[in-house]
Coordinates of C-alpha atoms in Angstrom, one line a residue:
Chain A
M2 CA 22.6 -22.0 -24.3
K3 CA 20.7 -18.8 -24.9
I4 CA 17.3 -18.6 -23.3
M5 CA 15.0 -17.1 -25.9
L6 CA 11.4 -15.9 -26.0
N7 CA 8.9 -18.2 -27.5
K8 CA 6.3 -17.2 -30.1
V9 CA 3.5 -16.4 -27.6
E10 CA 5.8 -14.3 -25.6
K11 CA 7.1 -12.3 -28.6
K12 CA 3.5 -11.7 -29.6
F13 CA 2.6 -10.6 -26.0
V14 CA 5.5 -8.1 -26.0
I15 CA 4.4 -6.6 -29.3
E16 CA 0.7 -6.5 -28.2
E17 CA 1.6 -4.9 -24.9
L18 CA 3.4 -2.1 -26.7
K19 CA 0.1 -1.0 -28.2
K20 CA -1.5 -0.4 -24.8
Y21 CA 0.8 2.5 -23.8
K22 CA 2.0 5.8 -25.2
N23 CA 5.7 5.0 -24.7
P24 CA 7.4 1.7 -25.2
E25 CA 9.1 1.7 -21.7
A26 CA 5.7 1.5 -20.1
S27 CA 5.2 -2.0 -21.4
V28 CA 8.4 -3.3 -19.9
V29 CA 7.1 -4.4 -16.5
E30 CA 4.2 -6.3 -17.9
S31 CA 6.4 -8.0 -20.6
L32 CA 9.0 -9.0 -18.1
K33 CA 6.4 -10.4 -15.8
F34 CA 4.8 -12.4 -18.6
V35 CA 8.1 -13.9 -19.7
Q36 CA 9.1 -14.6 -16.1
K37 CA 6.0 -16.8 -15.7
R38 CA 7.5 -19.4 -17.9
L39 CA 11.3 -18.9 -17.4
R40 CA 11.0 -18.1 -13.7
W41 CA 13.7 -15.4 -14.0
I42 CA 14.9 -12.7 -16.3
S43 CA 18.3 -13.3 -17.9
L44 CA 20.3 -10.8 -19.8
D45 CA 19.4 -12.7 -23.0
V46 CA 15.7 -12.1 -22.3
M47 CA 16.3 -8.4 -21.7
N48 CA 18.4 -8.1 -24.9
E49 CA 15.6 -9.7 -26.9
I50 CA 12.9 -7.6 -25.5
S51 CA 15.1 -4.5 -26.0
R52 CA 15.4 -5.5 -29.7
I53 CA 11.7 -6.0 -30.1
I54 CA 10.5 -2.8 -28.5
S55 CA 13.5 -0.6 -29.3
V56 CA 14.3 0.4 -25.8
P57 CA 18.0 0.4 -24.7
V58 CA 18.7 -2.7 -22.6
S59 CA 20.2 -0.5 -19.9
K60 CA 16.8 1.0 -19.4
I61 CA 15.1 -2.4 -19.2
E62 CA 17.7 -3.5 -16.7
S63 CA 17.2 -0.4 -14.5
I64 CA 13.5 -1.3 -14.3
A65 CA 14.1 -5.0 -13.8
T66 CA 16.5 -4.5 -11.0
F67 CA 14.2 -2.1 -9.2
Y68 CA 11.2 -4.3 -8.6
N69 CA 11.1 -7.1 -6.0
H70 CA 9.1 -9.5 -8.2
I71 CA 11.4 -9.4 -11.2
F72 CA 13.9 -12.1 -10.4
R73 CA 17.5 -11.7 -11.7
K74 CA 18.5 -15.2 -10.8
P75 CA 16.8 -18.5 -11.4
V76 CA 14.2 -19.3 -8.7
G77 CA 12.4 -22.5 -7.8
K78 CA 9.1 -23.8 -9.1
N79 CA 7.2 -22.5 -6.1
I80 CA 7.9 -19.2 -4.5
V81 CA 7.2 -19.3 -0.8
K82 CA 6.8 -15.8 0.6
Y83 CA 6.5 -15.1 4.3
C84 CA 5.0 -11.7 5.4
D85 CA 7.4 -9.8 7.6
G86 CA 5.2 -6.8 8.1
V87 CA 4.8 -5.3 11.6
V88 CA 1.6 -7.1 12.5
C89 CA 3.1 -10.5 11.5
Y90 CA 6.1 -9.5 13.5
I91 CA 3.8 -9.0 16.6
N92 CA 2.1 -12.3 15.9
G93 CA 5.4 -14.2 15.5
Y94 CA 6.3 -14.6 11.8
K95 CA 9.9 -15.4 12.8
K96 CA 8.8 -18.8 14.2
I97 CA 7.1 -19.6 10.9
K98 CA 10.1 -18.4 8.9
N99 CA 12.4 -20.5 10.9
V100 CA 10.3 -23.6 10.7
I101 CA 9.9 -23.3 6.9
S102 CA 13.6 -22.5 6.5
K103 CA 14.5 -25.6 8.5
H104 CA 12.0 -27.8 6.7
L105 CA 13.2 -26.8 3.3
K106 CA 16.9 -26.6 4.4
I107 CA 17.4 -23.2 2.9
K108 CA 17.8 -19.6 4.1
P109 CA 15.6 -16.7 2.8
G110 CA 16.7 -15.8 -0.7
Q111 CA 17.8 -19.4 -1.5
T112 CA 16.4 -22.2 -3.6
T113 CA 16.1 -25.8 -2.7
K114 CA 18.5 -28.2 -4.4
D115 CA 15.6 -29.9 -6.3
N116 CA 14.5 -26.4 -7.6
K117 CA 11.1 -26.9 -6.0
F118 CA 11.0 -24.0 -3.6
T119 CA 12.5 -20.5 -3.2
L120 CA 12.0 -18.7 0.1
I121 CA 11.7 -15.0 0.2
P122 CA 10.3 -12.3 2.6
I123 CA 7.5 -10.1 1.4
C124 CA 6.1 -6.7 2.5
C125 CA 2.8 -6.8 4.4
L126 CA 0.3 -8.7 2.4
G127 CA -2.7 -6.7 3.7
N128 CA -4.0 -9.7 5.6
C129 CA -3.2 -8.4 9.1
N130 CA -6.5 -9.5 10.6
N131 CA -5.6 -13.1 9.7
S132 CA -1.9 -12.8 10.6
P133 CA 0.6 -14.5 10.4
T134 CA 0.4 -14.9 6.7
I135 CA 2.3 -16.7 4.0
M136 CA 1.9 -16.7 0.3
I137 CA 2.8 -19.5 -2.0
N138 CA 2.8 -18.5 -5.7
E139 CA -0.5 -16.7 -5.9
N140 CA -2.2 -18.4 -3.0
L141 CA -2.6 -16.7 0.4
F142 CA -2.6 -18.7 3.6
S143 CA -4.0 -17.1 6.7
N144 CA -3.5 -17.7 10.4
V145 CA -0.6 -20.1 9.8
N146 CA 1.2 -21.7 12.6
I147 CA 4.2 -24.0 12.9
T148 CA 2.4 -27.2 12.0
S149 CA 0.0 -25.8 9.4
S150 CA 2.8 -24.1 7.4
I151 CA 4.6 -27.4 7.1
D152 CA 1.4 -29.1 6.1
I153 CA 0.8 -26.6 3.3
L154 CA 4.4 -27.1 2.0
E155 CA 4.0 -30.9 2.0
R156 CA 0.8 -30.6 -0.1
I157 CA 2.6 -28.7 -2.8
K158 CA 4.1 -30.8 -5.6
Chain B
M27 CA -21.5 -2.4 20.4
N28 CA -20.3 -4.2 17.3
N29 CA -22.7 -3.2 14.5
Y30 CA -20.7 -4.9 11.8
F31 CA -23.8 -6.5 10.2
H32 CA -26.3 -3.9 11.2
K33 CA -25.6 -1.2 8.7
N34 CA -27.7 1.1 6.7
E35 CA -27.1 3.4 3.8
E36 CA -27.4 6.5 6.0
T37 CA -24.7 5.5 8.5
H38 CA -22.4 3.2 6.5
P39 CA -22.1 4.6 3.0
L40 CA -19.1 2.4 2.2
T41 CA -20.0 -0.9 3.6
W42 CA -23.8 -1.2 4.0
R43 CA -23.9 -3.3 0.8
I44 CA -21.4 -6.0 2.0
N45 CA -23.0 -9.4 2.6
N46 CA -22.6 -11.7 5.5
Y47 CA -21.3 -14.6 3.5
K48 CA -17.9 -12.8 2.8
E49 CA -18.2 -12.7 -0.9
S50 CA -17.7 -10.0 -3.4
V51 CA -21.0 -8.0 -4.1
S52 CA -22.0 -8.9 -7.6
I53 CA -23.2 -6.4 -10.1
G54 CA -26.8 -7.5 -9.7
E55 CA -26.7 -7.3 -5.9
Y56 CA -25.0 -3.9 -6.2
E57 CA -27.6 -2.5 -8.6
N58 CA -30.4 -3.8 -6.4
K59 CA -29.0 -1.9 -3.5
R60 CA -29.0 1.5 -5.3
G61 CA -25.8 0.8 -7.1
Y62 CA -24.8 2.9 -10.2
L63 CA -27.8 5.2 -9.3
A64 CA -25.4 8.0 -8.4
L65 CA -23.8 7.6 -11.9
K66 CA -27.1 7.7 -13.7
F67 CA -28.2 10.7 -11.7
A68 CA -24.9 12.6 -12.2
L69 CA -24.7 11.9 -16.0
K70 CA -28.3 13.1 -16.5
N71 CA -28.5 16.0 -14.1
L72 CA -25.1 17.3 -13.1
S73 CA -22.4 19.0 -15.0
P74 CA -18.8 18.0 -14.2
N75 CA -18.3 21.3 -12.4
E76 CA -21.4 20.6 -10.3
V77 CA -20.0 17.2 -9.3
I78 CA -16.8 18.9 -8.3
S79 CA -18.6 21.5 -6.2
I80 CA -20.6 18.8 -4.4
V81 CA -17.5 16.9 -3.5
K82 CA -15.7 20.1 -2.6
D83 CA -18.6 21.1 -0.4
S84 CA -18.6 17.7 1.3
K85 CA -15.1 18.4 2.5
L86 CA -14.0 14.8 1.7
K87 CA -10.4 14.3 2.6
G88 CA -8.0 11.9 0.8
R89 CA -8.0 8.6 2.5
G90 CA -4.6 7.4 1.4
G91 CA -3.0 9.1 4.4
G92 CA -2.3 12.6 3.1
G93 CA -5.7 14.0 3.9
F94 CA -5.8 16.6 1.2
L95 CA -9.3 17.8 0.2
T96 CA -10.4 15.8 -2.7
G97 CA -12.6 18.5 -4.3
E98 CA -9.8 20.9 -4.1
K99 CA -7.5 18.4 -5.8
W100 CA -10.0 17.9 -8.6
N101 CA -10.3 21.7 -9.0
L102 CA -6.6 22.0 -9.8
I103 CA -7.1 19.9 -13.0
P104 CA -7.4 22.4 -15.8
K105 CA -10.7 22.4 -17.5
K106 CA -10.8 20.5 -20.8
K107 CA -10.8 22.8 -23.8
N108 CA -11.3 20.2 -26.5
S109 CA -12.4 16.6 -26.6
C110 CA -9.0 15.3 -27.9
E111 CA -7.1 16.5 -24.8
D112 CA -6.2 13.6 -22.5
I113 CA -6.8 13.8 -18.7
Y114 CA -5.9 10.9 -16.5
L115 CA -7.5 9.6 -13.3
L116 CA -5.2 7.2 -11.5
C117 CA -6.6 5.0 -8.8
N118 CA -3.9 4.3 -6.2
A119 CA -4.4 0.7 -5.1
D120 CA -0.7 0.0 -4.4
E121 CA -1.4 -0.7 -0.7
M122 CA 1.8 -1.9 0.9
E123 CA 2.0 -0.1 4.2
P124 CA 2.6 -2.8 6.9
G125 CA -0.5 -3.0 9.0
T126 CA -2.9 -1.7 6.4
Y127 CA -5.6 -3.7 4.6
K128 CA -8.5 -1.4 3.9
D129 CA -8.2 -1.0 0.1
R130 CA -7.9 -4.8 -0.3
F131 CA -11.1 -5.1 1.7
L132 CA -13.0 -2.6 -0.5
M133 CA -11.7 -4.1 -3.8
E134 CA -12.5 -7.7 -2.8
R135 CA -15.9 -7.1 -1.3
L136 CA -17.2 -4.1 -3.3
P137 CA -15.4 -3.8 -6.6
H138 CA -18.4 -2.1 -8.3
L139 CA -18.5 0.6 -5.6
L140 CA -14.9 1.5 -6.5
L141 CA -15.7 1.4 -10.3
E142 CA -18.7 3.7 -9.8
G143 CA -16.5 6.0 -7.8
I144 CA -13.9 6.0 -10.6
I145 CA -16.4 6.7 -13.3
L146 CA -18.0 9.6 -11.3
S147 CA -14.6 11.1 -10.5
A148 CA -13.4 10.7 -14.1
Y149 CA -16.6 12.5 -15.2
A150 CA -15.9 15.3 -12.7
I151 CA -12.4 16.0 -14.0
Q152 CA -13.3 15.0 -17.6
A153 CA -10.8 12.2 -17.7
S154 CA -11.1 9.7 -20.6
F155 CA -8.6 7.2 -19.3
S156 CA -8.3 5.7 -15.9
Y157 CA -5.6 3.3 -14.6
I158 CA -6.0 1.3 -11.4
F159 CA -2.5 0.9 -10.2
L160 CA -2.8 -2.4 -8.3
R161 CA -0.3 -4.1 -6.1
E162 CA 0.8 -7.3 -7.7
E163 CA 0.3 -9.5 -4.7
Y164 CA -3.5 -8.6 -4.7
Y165 CA -4.3 -11.4 -7.1
L166 CA -7.9 -11.8 -6.0
S167 CA -8.6 -8.1 -6.3
K168 CA -7.2 -8.2 -9.8
T169 CA -9.5 -11.1 -10.8
L170 CA -12.5 -9.5 -9.3
L171 CA -11.8 -6.0 -10.7
E172 CA -11.2 -7.5 -14.2
K173 CA -14.5 -9.3 -14.0
S174 CA -16.3 -6.3 -12.7
I175 CA -14.9 -4.0 -15.5
L176 CA -16.3 -6.4 -18.1
E177 CA -19.7 -6.5 -16.4
A178 CA -19.8 -2.7 -16.2
K179 CA -18.8 -2.5 -19.8
K180 CA -21.7 -4.7 -20.8
K181 CA -24.1 -2.4 -19.0
K182 CA -22.6 0.6 -20.7
Y183 CA -21.2 2.1 -17.5
I184 CA -17.7 2.0 -19.0
G185 CA -16.7 2.6 -22.6
K186 CA -17.8 5.1 -25.3
N187 CA -20.8 7.3 -24.8
I188 CA -21.6 6.1 -21.3
L189 CA -25.4 5.8 -20.8
N190 CA -25.8 8.1 -23.9
S191 CA -24.3 11.0 -22.1
G192 CA -21.5 11.6 -24.6
F193 CA -18.9 10.9 -21.8
N194 CA -16.2 8.3 -22.7
L195 CA -14.1 6.4 -20.2
E196 CA -11.7 3.4 -20.4
I197 CA -10.5 1.8 -17.2
F198 CA -7.3 -0.3 -17.2
I199 CA -5.7 -2.3 -14.5
H200 CA -2.0 -2.0 -14.2
T201 CA -0.3 -4.3 -11.7
G202 CA 3.0 -3.2 -10.0
A203 CA 5.9 -5.5 -9.4
G204 CA 6.4 -5.0 -5.7
R205 CA 7.8 -1.6 -4.5
Y206 CA 6.3 0.4 -1.7
I207 CA 7.4 3.7 -3.2
C208 CA 5.0 3.2 -6.1
G209 CA 2.3 4.4 -3.7
E210 CA 3.8 7.9 -3.8
E211 CA 1.8 9.8 -6.4
T212 CA 4.6 11.0 -8.6
A213 CA 6.5 7.7 -8.2
L214 CA 3.3 5.9 -9.3
I215 CA 3.2 8.1 -12.4
N216 CA 6.9 7.3 -13.2
S217 CA 6.2 3.6 -12.6
L218 CA 3.2 3.7 -15.0
E219 CA 5.4 5.3 -17.7
G220 CA 7.9 2.5 -17.3
K221 CA 10.5 4.7 -15.7
R222 CA 12.3 3.8 -12.5
P223 CA 9.7 4.8 -9.9
N224 CA 11.5 7.6 -8.1
P225 CA 9.4 10.5 -7.0
R226 CA 9.3 13.6 -9.2
T227 CA 10.0 17.2 -8.3
K228 CA 7.0 19.3 -7.6
P229 CA 6.2 21.7 -9.3
P230 CA 5.0 20.9 -11.8
F231 CA 2.2 19.2 -9.9
P232 CA 0.6 16.1 -11.5
S233 CA -2.6 18.2 -11.9
Q234 CA -0.7 20.2 -14.5
S235 CA 1.8 17.7 -15.8
G236 CA 1.4 14.1 -14.7
L237 CA 1.2 10.9 -16.7
W238 CA 2.7 11.5 -20.2
N239 CA 2.9 15.2 -19.3
K240 CA -0.9 15.4 -19.2
P241 CA -3.1 16.6 -16.3
T242 CA -3.4 13.7 -13.9
C243 CA -5.3 13.1 -10.7
V244 CA -4.3 10.4 -8.3
N245 CA -6.8 9.2 -5.7
N246 CA -6.9 6.4 -3.2
V247 CA -9.3 3.5 -3.4
E248 CA -11.2 4.5 -0.3
T249 CA -11.4 8.1 -1.4
L250 CA -13.0 7.1 -4.7
S251 CA -15.4 4.7 -3.0
N252 CA -16.8 7.6 -1.1
I253 CA -17.9 9.5 -4.1
P254 CA -21.1 7.6 -5.1
A255 CA -22.8 8.1 -1.7
I256 CA -21.8 11.8 -1.7
I257 CA -23.4 12.4 -5.1
L258 CA -26.5 10.4 -4.2
N259 CA -27.2 11.8 -0.7
G260 CA -25.6 15.2 -0.9
S261 CA -22.8 17.0 0.9
K262 CA -24.9 18.1 3.9
W263 CA -25.8 14.5 4.8
Y264 CA -22.1 13.5 4.4
K265 CA -21.0 16.2 6.8
N266 CA -23.5 15.1 9.4
I267 CA -22.5 11.5 9.7
S268 CA -19.2 12.2 11.3
K269 CA -18.7 13.3 14.9
N270 CA -16.4 16.2 14.2
D271 CA -14.8 18.5 11.5
D272 CA -13.5 15.6 9.3
T273 CA -16.6 14.6 7.3
G274 CA -17.9 11.2 6.5
T275 CA -16.8 7.8 7.7
K276 CA -13.5 6.0 7.6
L277 CA -12.5 2.4 7.5
M278 CA -10.7 1.9 10.8
G279 CA -9.6 -1.1 12.7
F280 CA -7.2 -2.8 15.0
S281 CA -4.8 -5.7 14.5
G282 CA -2.2 -7.3 16.6
K283 CA -2.9 -9.4 19.7
V284 CA -6.5 -8.3 20.0
K285 CA -9.4 -10.7 20.3
K286 CA -11.2 -9.8 17.1
P287 CA -8.8 -8.1 14.7
G288 CA -10.7 -6.5 11.9
I289 CA -11.9 -3.5 10.0
W290 CA -15.0 -1.4 10.5
E291 CA -16.6 1.6 8.9
L292 CA -16.8 4.2 11.6
P293 CA -17.5 8.0 11.9
F294 CA -14.5 10.3 12.4
G295 CA -14.2 11.4 16.0
I296 CA -14.7 8.0 17.5
K297 CA -12.3 7.3 20.3
A298 CA -9.5 4.8 19.6
R299 CA -10.4 3.1 22.9
E300 CA -13.9 2.4 21.6
I301 CA -12.5 0.7 18.4
L302 CA -10.1 -1.4 20.5
E303 CA -12.5 -2.4 23.2
D304 CA -16.0 -2.4 21.6
Y305 CA -15.1 -3.5 18.1
A306 CA -11.8 -5.4 18.3
G307 CA -12.9 -7.0 21.6
G308 CA -9.9 -5.7 23.6
M309 CA -6.6 -7.4 24.1
K310 CA -6.2 -11.2 24.0
D311 CA -6.2 -12.8 27.5
G312 CA -2.9 -12.4 29.2
Y313 CA -1.8 -9.4 27.1
Y314 CA -2.1 -5.8 27.8
L315 CA -1.6 -2.8 25.5
K316 CA 1.8 -1.2 25.7
A317 CA 1.7 1.1 22.7
W318 CA -0.2 1.5 19.4
L319 CA 0.4 2.8 15.9
P320 CA -2.7 4.8 14.9
G321 CA -2.6 4.3 11.1
G322 CA 0.0 1.9 9.8
S323 CA 3.7 1.6 10.4
G324 CA 4.5 5.0 9.0
T325 CA 2.7 6.8 11.8
G326 CA 4.2 7.8 15.1
I327 CA 3.9 5.3 17.9
L328 CA 1.6 6.4 20.8
T329 CA 1.3 5.1 24.3
E330 CA -1.8 3.6 26.0
S331 CA -2.6 7.0 27.6
Y332 CA -3.4 8.4 24.1
L333 CA -6.2 5.8 23.5
D334 CA -8.8 8.4 24.4
I335 CA -8.0 10.7 21.5
S336 CA -10.5 11.1 18.8
M337 CA -9.7 9.4 15.6
D338 CA -9.5 12.2 13.1
F339 CA -6.8 14.0 11.1
K340 CA -6.3 17.0 13.5
S341 CA -6.6 15.2 16.9
V342 CA -4.1 12.5 16.0
Y343 CA -1.7 15.1 14.6
L344 CA -2.0 17.1 17.8
A345 CA -1.2 14.0 19.7
G346 CA 2.1 13.8 17.8
S347 CA 1.3 11.3 15.2
R348 CA -0.7 11.0 12.0
L349 CA -4.0 9.3 11.2
G350 CA -2.4 7.8 8.2
T351 CA -4.6 5.0 6.8
G352 CA -6.6 4.8 10.1
I353 CA -5.9 1.1 10.6
S354 CA -4.3 0.8 14.0
I355 CA -1.9 -1.8 15.3
A356 CA -1.9 -2.8 18.9
I357 CA 1.6 -3.5 20.5
D358 CA 1.4 -5.7 23.5
N359 CA 3.5 -6.0 26.6
E360 CA 5.6 -8.9 25.2
I361 CA 7.0 -6.8 22.4
N362 CA 10.3 -5.1 22.8
I363 CA 10.1 -1.7 21.3
V364 CA 13.6 -1.6 19.9
S365 CA 13.1 -5.0 18.1
L366 CA 9.7 -3.7 16.8
L367 CA 11.4 -0.6 15.5
F368 CA 14.1 -2.7 13.9
N369 CA 11.3 -4.6 12.1
I370 CA 9.6 -1.3 10.9
E371 CA 12.9 0.3 9.9
T372 CA 14.0 -2.8 8.0
F373 CA 10.9 -2.5 5.9
F374 CA 11.6 1.2 5.2
A375 CA 15.3 0.8 4.6
R376 CA 14.5 -2.1 2.2
E377 CA 11.9 -0.1 0.3
S378 CA 13.6 3.3 0.1
C379 CA 14.0 4.0 -3.6
G380 CA 17.5 5.5 -3.0
W381 CA 16.8 8.6 -4.9
C382 CA 17.9 11.1 -2.2
T383 CA 20.8 10.7 0.2
P384 CA 19.2 11.3 3.6
C385 CA 16.8 8.5 3.0
R386 CA 19.2 6.1 1.2
E387 CA 21.9 6.5 3.8
G388 CA 20.0 7.5 6.9
L389 CA 17.6 4.5 7.1
P390 CA 20.3 1.8 6.8
W391 CA 22.3 3.7 9.4
S392 CA 19.4 3.8 11.8
L393 CA 19.0 0.1 11.2
K394 CA 22.6 -0.6 12.2
I395 CA 22.2 1.3 15.4
L396 CA 18.9 -0.4 16.2
Q397 CA 20.5 -3.8 15.5
D398 CA 23.3 -3.0 18.0
L399 CA 20.8 -1.8 20.6
K400 CA 18.7 -4.9 20.0
N401 CA 21.7 -7.1 20.6
K402 CA 22.7 -5.1 23.7
I403 CA 26.0 -3.9 22.2
G404 CA 25.0 -0.3 21.6
K405 CA 27.4 2.5 22.3
P406 CA 26.9 5.6 24.4
G407 CA 25.6 8.3 22.0
D408 CA 23.7 5.9 19.8
I409 CA 20.3 7.1 20.9
E410 CA 21.4 10.7 20.3
M411 CA 22.5 9.6 16.8
L412 CA 19.1 8.1 16.2
E413 CA 17.5 11.3 17.2
K414 CA 19.8 13.2 14.8
I415 CA 18.9 10.8 12.0
C416 CA 15.2 11.4 12.8
K417 CA 15.7 15.1 12.6
N418 CA 17.6 14.9 9.3
L419 CA 15.0 12.7 7.7
D420 CA 12.1 14.8 8.8
V421 CA 9.6 16.8 6.7
G422 CA 11.3 19.1 4.2
K423 CA 14.7 17.5 4.4
T424 CA 14.0 14.7 1.9
F425 CA 12.7 14.5 -1.6
C426 CA 9.3 12.9 -0.7
A427 CA 7.2 12.0 2.3
F428 CA 8.7 8.5 2.5
A429 CA 11.5 9.2 5.0
P430 CA 9.5 11.5 7.3
G431 CA 6.9 8.6 7.5
A432 CA 9.7 6.1 8.1
V433 CA 11.3 8.0 11.1
S434 CA 8.1 9.1 12.8
P435 CA 7.5 5.8 14.7
L436 CA 11.2 5.8 15.7
Y437 CA 11.1 9.4 16.9
N438 CA 8.1 8.8 19.1
A439 CA 9.5 5.4 20.3
I440 CA 12.6 7.1 21.6
K441 CA 10.4 9.8 23.2
Y442 CA 8.1 7.3 25.1
F443 CA 10.3 4.3 25.6
R444 CA 13.8 5.7 25.9
E445 CA 14.6 3.3 28.7
E446 CA 14.3 0.3 26.4
F447 CA 16.7 1.9 24.1
E448 CA 19.1 2.7 27.0
N449 CA 19.0 -1.0 28.0
G450 CA 20.6 -1.8 24.7
I451 CA 23.7 0.2 25.4
D452 CA 26.9 -1.5 26.6
F453 CA 28.7 1.1 28.6
N454 CA 31.9 -1.0 28.8
G455 CA 32.2 -1.5 25.1
P456 CA 34.5 0.6 22.9
N457 CA 33.1 3.9 21.8
I458 CA 34.5 4.9 18.5
K459 CA 31.9 7.4 17.6
N460 CA 32.9 10.1 20.2
K461 CA 36.4 10.1 18.8
I462 CA 35.5 10.8 15.2
F463 CA 33.8 14.1 16.1
G464 CA 37.2 15.8 16.0
I465 CA 38.6 18.5 13.6
Q466 CA 39.0 15.9 11.0
S467 CA 36.2 13.4 11.2
N468 CA 37.9 11.0 8.8
N469 CA 41.2 10.8 10.8
L470 CA 40.8 7.6 12.7
N471 CA 44.5 7.0 13.4
S472 CA 44.3 8.3 16.9
I473 CA 41.8 5.5 17.9

């Protein structure tokens, strides 16, 4: 079945177009907006955006594949990101990553069977004075350790 | 001693307004503490050229890592001939360098200081549009900045005919989607235009032809946050608050296994040891300092013996590194340098935009060698190959400054900790590499 944009999303894509001098400039924001609901960007979505804003789908794809936060495969309901920046490396992010990975029974880049969690690495989150850091969706968790990171995951529905 | 909460306007132009309860300074609080006064003064009494000449005279250097004189950069923007002409001011808030968190600190604690800086700078170069290119993961900064822009609009600091001066400015927030290269000024412009964010060829420089082929100026968050104090207190004062040639103050800090990791506003010329010991409280018990990165992971690694260098652009450069973002990272005795470099180069290899060959091919290559050395299965000649990669990715060999930044910690690490690299070599293992340096490098039949 084709995954299509809903009315709100279509309106957003059209409105976004007005904010910039060229239609390509609106692509990232539009993709991010649509991704909020669908959780990933499929070819159908890109085709539809391409039709609305009159930008070739190849151009949209070249943008979509470049950025880390545009997902080209379905992801889980919650995105768990562990910071693997140099300071978190010094402060032992690997332990945190391993414990989360074991708890969720997935490797980085994978999604749990119940589609609840996806685990991915992220570049330094700018929270080095409170390292190690993880981010779940839009929430930042500072000074996490082996036990607290599991507690945080357990609390998320 | 730690004067984190004993600041005044004279010595801490950036952070004297921050409060002890770790919240963002509201517009009311900001205005009560002489906020937007510089803007009111400049719009009433100074012409755009006068603002530029004050900033030029203050010798303020870009705080994003490049260290180019801000006033000079502004001066390169052609003077506006008619009011319909568009000039853009871009605020670079795409902070992603591992180990760096100064811009986030400023945006979350003092959003109005940044906005005042942007408005003043836009006035100086006569820009009517300004975009804050914000990293996507900085969700709190986004919320706070959006709220602050609305507040400033209500007070007529942003919008049409600002404070009845005839000057118009709109400020937009544009969030990225997670790529480190977007922090490079021309890649940032491409990203804003919706193109794949590869760096652009210079010339033309952004000051001539930038965003949508219009004159564009890109400044870092910390640079822009310095402007209000310079306008209010003058360039002479600004030059006097530092301890040496680089003027003004800089957000500096230490993270890693130190007692109190953090960020402080300090005058240029302060010794790195002072920051580590007096401000960050020294190393945690049981650890000692083995090496340090002066300003983020794209700056050359230095040993403990360099801790007494003064923290300013020239001194750190002469020590064989770069001041970069000024936020230092302490590397303790438990860290293996090869593994640390593997972590740093993984970041850079992952984030390379792939536009030019040395960077696209060289960084993953260095990563493979580092992985072998880390796993103690390196081959004789591997270290020399790493050195060669460092040379081929150095300044001038690649399209932008990404690769030189990426290899500078590696280059220095080999220089100072060669033994640790040598420990990763398995002298009994097969050595294919030596054989392929024959007449025909692709002829592997003889192996």
